[in-house]
Amino acid sequence: MLSTDTDILQAAEAWRREGRGVAVATVIETWGSAPRPVGSHLVIDQDTNFLGSVSGGCVEGAVITEALDVIADGNPRVLEFGVADETAWQVGLSCGGRIRIYVERVD
């Protein structure tokens, strides 16, 4: 069972209060067949603990890696994965669609 958006955002807040470095990834745009809808969240901490999903599992690893950089430098990023993108094939997004994900640090 997937966690609700409320659960995910409450986890981000709780982890931050505990002193952890935290980032939130949010699906901001989709085209074609996308595994998760716009507004889906993934929260990641500095130790790679995570909750939620932005892709049904197919690009989470790449998003988590980028989130660690966002936690470290504070600079948000927009990530794009699509079936024609070589990176997407490497991480397994072969569903025929494209997704854009905004990753930001929680301060």
Coordinates of N, CA, C and O in Angstrom, one line a residue:
M1 N 0.8 -1.2 0.0 CA 0.0 0.0 0.0 C 0.9 1.2 0.0 O 1.8 1.4 0.8
L2 N 0.6 2.2 -0.9 CA 1.3 3.4 -0.9 C 0.9 4.3 0.2 O -0.3 4.4 0.6
S3 N 1.8 5.1 0.7 CA 1.5 6.1 1.7 C 0.8 7.2 1.1 O 0.9 7.5 -0.1
T4 N 0.0 7.9 1.9 CA -0.7 9.1 1.4 C 0.2 10.3 1.3 O 1.2 10.3 2.0
D5 N -0.2 11.3 0.6 CA 0.6 12.5 0.5 C 0.8 13.1 1.9 O 1.8 13.6 2.2
T6 N -0.3 13.0 2.7 CA -0.2 13.6 4.1 C 0.9 12.8 4.8 O 1.7 13.4 5.5
D7 N 0.9 11.5 4.8 CA 1.9 10.7 5.5 C 3.3 11.1 5.0 O 4.2 11.2 5.8
I8 N 3.5 11.2 3.7 CA 4.8 11.5 3.1 C 5.3 12.9 3.6 O 6.4 13.1 4.1
L9 N 4.4 13.9 3.5 CA 4.8 15.3 4.0 C 5.0 15.3 5.5 O 5.9 16.1 5.9
Q10 N 4.2 14.6 6.2 CA 4.4 14.6 7.7 C 5.8 13.9 8.0 O 6.4 14.3 8.9
A11 N 6.1 12.9 7.3 CA 7.4 12.2 7.5 C 8.6 13.2 7.2 O 9.5 13.3 8.0
A12 N 8.4 14.0 6.1 CA 9.4 15.0 5.8 C 9.6 16.0 6.9 O 10.7 16.3 7.4
E13 N 8.5 16.4 7.5 CA 8.5 17.4 8.6 C 9.1 16.8 9.8 O 10.0 17.4 10.5
A14 N 8.8 15.5 10.2 CA 9.3 14.8 11.3 C 10.8 14.6 11.2 O 11.5 14.8 12.1
W15 N 11.2 14.1 10.0 CA 12.6 13.8 9.8 C 13.4 15.1 9.9 O 14.5 15.1 10.5
R16 N 12.9 16.2 9.4 CA 13.6 17.5 9.5 C 13.7 17.9 11.0 O 14.8 18.4 11.4
R17 N 12.6 17.8 11.7 CA 12.7 18.1 13.2 C 13.7 17.3 13.9 O 14.3 17.8 14.9
E18 N 13.9 16.1 13.5 CA 14.9 15.2 14.1 C 16.4 15.6 13.7 O 17.3 15.0 14.2
G19 N 16.5 16.6 12.8 CA 17.8 17.1 12.4 C 18.4 16.4 11.2 O 19.5 16.7 10.8
R20 N 17.6 15.6 10.5 CA 18.0 15.0 9.3 C 18.0 16.0 8.1 O 17.2 16.9 8.1
G21 N 18.9 15.8 7.2 CA 18.8 16.5 5.9 C 17.7 15.8 5.1 O 17.6 14.6 5.0
V22 N 16.8 16.6 4.5 CA 15.6 16.0 3.9 C 15.4 16.7 2.5 O 15.5 18.0 2.4
A23 N 14.9 16.0 1.5 CA 14.5 16.5 0.3 C 13.1 15.9 -0.1 O 12.8 14.8 0.3
V24 N 12.3 16.7 -0.8 CA 11.1 16.2 -1.3 C 11.1 16.3 -2.8 O 11.5 17.3 -3.4
A25 N 10.7 15.2 -3.5 CA 10.6 15.1 -4.9 C 9.1 15.1 -5.3 O 8.4 14.3 -4.6
T26 N 8.7 15.9 -6.2 CA 7.3 16.0 -6.6 C 7.2 15.8 -8.1 O 7.9 16.5 -8.9
V27 N 6.3 15.0 -8.6 CA 6.0 14.9 -10.0 C 5.3 16.2 -10.4 O 4.2 16.5 -9.9
I28 N 5.9 17.0 -11.4 CA 5.3 18.2 -11.8 C 4.6 18.2 -13.2 O 3.9 19.1 -13.5
E29 N 5.0 17.2 -13.9 CA 4.4 17.1 -15.3 C 4.6 15.7 -15.8 O 5.5 15.0 -15.5
T30 N 3.6 15.2 -16.6 CA 3.6 13.9 -17.2 C 3.1 14.0 -18.6 O 2.4 14.9 -19.0
W31 N 3.6 13.1 -19.5 CA 3.2 13.0 -20.8 C 3.0 11.5 -21.1 O 3.8 10.7 -20.7
G32 N 1.9 11.2 -21.9 CA 1.7 9.8 -22.3 C 1.4 8.9 -21.1 O 0.8 9.3 -20.1
S33 N 1.9 7.7 -21.1 CA 1.7 6.7 -20.1 C 2.8 7.0 -19.0 O 3.9 6.7 -19.1
A34 N 2.3 7.5 -17.9 CA 3.2 7.9 -16.7 C 2.8 7.0 -15.5 O 1.6 6.8 -15.3
P35 N 3.8 6.5 -14.8 CA 3.5 5.6 -13.7 C 2.8 6.2 -12.5 O 2.1 5.5 -11.8
R36 N 3.0 7.5 -12.3 CA 2.4 8.2 -11.1 C 1.9 9.5 -11.6 O 2.5 10.2 -12.4
P37 N 0.8 10.0 -11.0 CA 0.2 11.2 -11.4 C 1.0 12.5 -10.9 O 1.7 12.4 -10.0
V38 N 0.7 13.6 -11.5 CA 1.2 14.9 -11.1 C 0.8 15.1 -9.6 O -0.3 14.7 -9.2
G39 N 1.7 15.6 -8.8 CA 1.5 15.8 -7.4 C 2.0 14.7 -6.5 O 2.0 14.8 -5.3
S40 N 2.4 13.5 -7.1 CA 3.0 12.4 -6.3 C 4.3 12.9 -5.7 O 5.1 13.6 -6.3
H41 N 4.5 12.4 -4.5 CA 5.7 12.8 -3.7 C 6.6 11.6 -3.3 O 6.1 10.5 -3.1
L42 N 7.9 11.9 -3.2 CA 8.8 11.0 -2.6 C 9.7 11.8 -1.6 O 10.2 12.9 -2.0
V43 N 9.8 11.4 -0.4 CA 10.6 12.2 0.6 C 11.8 11.3 0.8 O 11.7 10.1 0.9
I44 N 13.0 11.9 0.9 CA 14.3 11.3 1.0 C 15.1 11.9 2.1 O 15.1 13.2 2.2
D45 N 15.8 11.2 3.0 CA 16.6 11.8 4.0 C 18.1 11.5 3.6 O 18.4 10.8 2.6
Q46 N 19.0 12.1 4.3 CA 20.4 12.1 4.0 C 21.0 10.7 4.1 O 22.1 10.5 3.5
D47 N 20.3 9.8 4.7 CA 20.8 8.4 4.8 C 20.1 7.5 3.8 O 20.2 6.2 3.9
T48 N 19.4 8.1 2.8 CA 18.7 7.4 1.7 C 17.5 6.6 2.2 O 16.9 5.8 1.5
N49 N 17.0 6.9 3.4 CA 15.6 6.5 3.8 C 14.6 7.2 2.9 O 14.8 8.4 2.7
F50 N 13.6 6.6 2.5 CA 12.6 7.3 1.7 C 11.2 6.7 1.9 O 11.0 5.6 2.4
L51 N 10.2 7.5 1.6 CA 8.8 7.2 1.7 C 8.1 7.8 0.5 O 8.3 9.0 0.2
G52 N 7.2 7.1 -0.1 CA 6.4 7.6 -1.2 C 6.9 7.0 -2.5 O 7.8 6.1 -2.6
S53 N 6.4 7.6 -3.6 CA 6.8 7.2 -5.0 C 6.5 8.3 -6.0 O 5.5 8.9 -5.9
V54 N 7.5 8.4 -6.9 CA 7.3 9.3 -8.0 C 7.2 8.6 -9.4 O 6.9 9.2 -10.4
S55 N 7.4 7.3 -9.3 CA 7.5 6.6 -10.6 C 7.1 5.1 -10.5 O 7.3 4.4 -11.4
G56 N 6.5 4.7 -9.4 CA 6.1 3.3 -9.3 C 7.3 2.4 -9.2 O 7.3 1.2 -9.4
G57 N 8.5 3.0 -8.8 CA 9.7 2.3 -8.6 C 10.7 2.3 -9.7 O 11.9 2.0 -9.5
C58 N 10.3 2.8 -10.9 CA 11.3 2.6 -12.0 C 12.4 3.7 -12.1 O 13.4 3.4 -12.6
V59 N 12.2 4.9 -11.5 CA 13.3 5.9 -11.5 C 13.7 6.3 -10.1 O 14.5 7.2 -9.9
E60 N 13.1 5.7 -9.1 CA 13.3 6.2 -7.7 C 14.8 6.2 -7.4 O 15.3 7.2 -6.7
G61 N 15.6 5.2 -7.8 CA 17.1 5.2 -7.5 C 17.8 6.5 -8.0 O 18.6 7.1 -7.3
A62 N 17.5 6.9 -9.2 CA 18.1 8.1 -9.8 C 17.6 9.3 -9.1 O 18.4 10.3 -8.8
V63 N 16.3 9.4 -8.7 CA 15.8 10.5 -8.0 C 16.4 10.6 -6.6 O 16.8 11.7 -6.1
I64 N 16.6 9.5 -5.9 CA 17.2 9.5 -4.6 C 18.7 10.0 -4.7 O 19.1 10.8 -3.9
T65 N 19.4 9.6 -5.7 CA 20.8 10.1 -5.9 C 20.8 11.6 -6.1 O 21.6 12.3 -5.5
E66 N 19.9 12.1 -6.9 CA 19.8 13.6 -7.1 C 19.4 14.3 -5.8 O 19.9 15.4 -5.5
A67 N 18.5 13.7 -5.1 CA 18.0 14.3 -3.8 C 19.2 14.4 -2.8 O 19.2 15.4 -2.1
L68 N 20.1 13.5 -2.8 CA 21.2 13.6 -1.9 C 22.1 14.8 -2.3 O 22.6 15.5 -1.4
D69 N 22.2 15.1 -3.6 CA 22.9 16.3 -4.0 C 22.2 17.6 -3.6 O 22.7 18.6 -3.2
V70 N 20.9 17.5 -3.7 CA 20.0 18.7 -3.3 C 20.1 18.9 -1.8 O 20.2 20.1 -1.4
I71 N 20.1 17.9 -1.0 CA 20.3 18.0 0.4 C 21.6 18.7 0.7 O 21.7 19.6 1.5
A72 N 22.7 18.2 0.0 CA 24.0 18.7 0.2 C 24.2 20.2 -0.2 O 24.8 21.0 0.6
D73 N 23.7 20.6 -1.4 CA 24.0 21.9 -1.8 C 22.8 22.9 -1.8 O 23.0 24.1 -2.0
G74 N 21.7 22.4 -1.5 CA 20.5 23.3 -1.4 C 19.9 23.8 -2.7 O 18.9 24.5 -2.6
N75 N 20.5 23.4 -3.8 CA 20.0 23.8 -5.1 C 18.9 22.9 -5.6 O 19.2 21.7 -5.9
P76 N 17.7 23.4 -5.8 CA 16.6 22.5 -6.3 C 16.9 22.1 -7.8 O 17.7 22.8 -8.5
R77 N 16.4 21.0 -8.2 CA 16.6 20.5 -9.6 C 15.3 20.0 -10.2 O 14.4 19.6 -9.5
V78 N 15.2 20.1 -11.5 CA 14.1 19.5 -12.2 C 14.7 18.4 -13.0 O 15.6 18.6 -13.8
L79 N 14.2 17.2 -12.8 CA 14.6 16.0 -13.5 C 13.6 15.6 -14.5 O 12.4 15.7 -14.3
E80 N 14.0 15.0 -15.6 CA 13.1 14.6 -16.7 C 13.5 13.2 -17.1 O 14.7 12.9 -17.3
F81 N 12.6 12.3 -17.1 CA 12.8 10.9 -17.6 C 11.8 10.6 -18.6 O 10.6 10.9 -18.4
G82 N 12.2 9.9 -19.7 CA 11.3 9.5 -20.7 C 11.8 8.3 -21.5 O 12.9 8.0 -21.4
V83 N 10.9 7.7 -22.2 CA 11.2 6.4 -22.9 C 12.3 6.6 -23.9 O 13.1 5.7 -24.1
A84 N 12.5 7.8 -24.5 CA 13.5 8.1 -25.5 C 14.8 8.5 -24.8 O 15.8 8.6 -25.5
D85 N 14.8 8.7 -23.5 CA 16.0 9.2 -22.8 C 16.8 8.0 -22.4 O 16.3 7.1 -21.7
E86 N 18.1 8.0 -22.7 CA 19.0 6.9 -22.4 C 19.0 6.6 -20.9 O 19.0 5.5 -20.5
T87 N 19.0 7.7 -20.1 CA 18.9 7.5 -18.6 C 17.7 6.8 -18.2 O 17.7 5.9 -17.3
A88 N 16.6 7.1 -18.9 CA 15.3 6.4 -18.5 C 15.4 4.9 -18.7 O 14.9 4.1 -17.9
W89 N 16.0 4.5 -19.8 CA 16.2 3.1 -20.1 C 17.1 2.5 -19.0 O 16.9 1.4 -18.6
Q90 N 18.1 3.2 -18.6 CA 19.0 2.7 -17.6 C 18.3 2.4 -16.3 O 18.6 1.5 -15.6
V91 N 17.4 3.3 -15.9 CA 16.7 3.2 -14.7 C 15.4 2.5 -14.8 O 14.7 2.2 -13.8
G92 N 15.0 2.1 -16.0 CA 13.8 1.3 -16.2 C 12.5 1.9 -16.6 O 11.5 1.3 -16.5
L93 N 12.5 3.2 -17.0 CA 11.3 3.8 -17.4 C 11.0 3.5 -18.9 O 11.4 4.2 -19.8
S94 N 10.3 2.4 -19.1 CA 10.0 2.0 -20.4 C 8.5 1.9 -20.7 O 8.1 1.2 -21.6
C95 N 7.8 2.7 -19.9 CA 6.3 2.7 -20.0 C 5.8 3.5 -21.2 O 4.6 3.4 -21.5
G96 N 6.7 4.2 -21.9 CA 6.2 4.9 -23.0 C 5.9 6.4 -22.8 O 5.6 7.1 -23.7
G97 N 6.0 6.8 -21.5 CA 5.7 8.2 -21.2 C 6.9 9.0 -20.8 O 8.1 8.5 -20.9
R98 N 6.7 10.2 -20.3 CA 7.8 11.0 -19.8 C 7.2 11.6 -18.5 O 6.0 11.9 -18.4
I99 N 8.2 11.9 -17.6 CA 7.8 12.6 -16.3 C 8.9 13.6 -16.0 O 10.0 13.4 -16.3
R100 N 8.4 14.7 -15.4 CA 9.3 15.7 -14.8 C 9.1 15.8 -13.4 O 7.9 15.7 -12.9
I101 N 10.2 15.8 -12.6 CA 10.2 15.8 -11.2 C 11.0 16.9 -10.6 O 12.1 17.2 -11.0
Y102 N 10.3 17.7 -9.7 CA 11.0 18.8 -9.0 C 11.5 18.3 -7.7 O 10.8 17.7 -6.9
V103 N 12.8 18.5 -7.4 CA 13.4 18.0 -6.1 C 13.9 19.2 -5.4 O 14.7 20.0 -5.9
E104 N 13.5 19.4 -4.1 CA 13.9 20.5 -3.3 C 14.2 20.1 -1.9 O 13.7 19.1 -1.4
R105 N 15.1 20.8 -1.3 CA 15.5 20.5 0.1 C 14.5 21.1 1.0 O 13.9 22.2 0.8
V106 N 14.2 20.4 2.1 CA 13.3 20.9 3.2 C 14.2 21.6 4.2 O 15.0 20.9 4.8
D107 N 14.0 22.9 4.4 CA 14.7 23.6 5.4 C 13.9 24.0 6.6 O 12.7 24.0 6.6

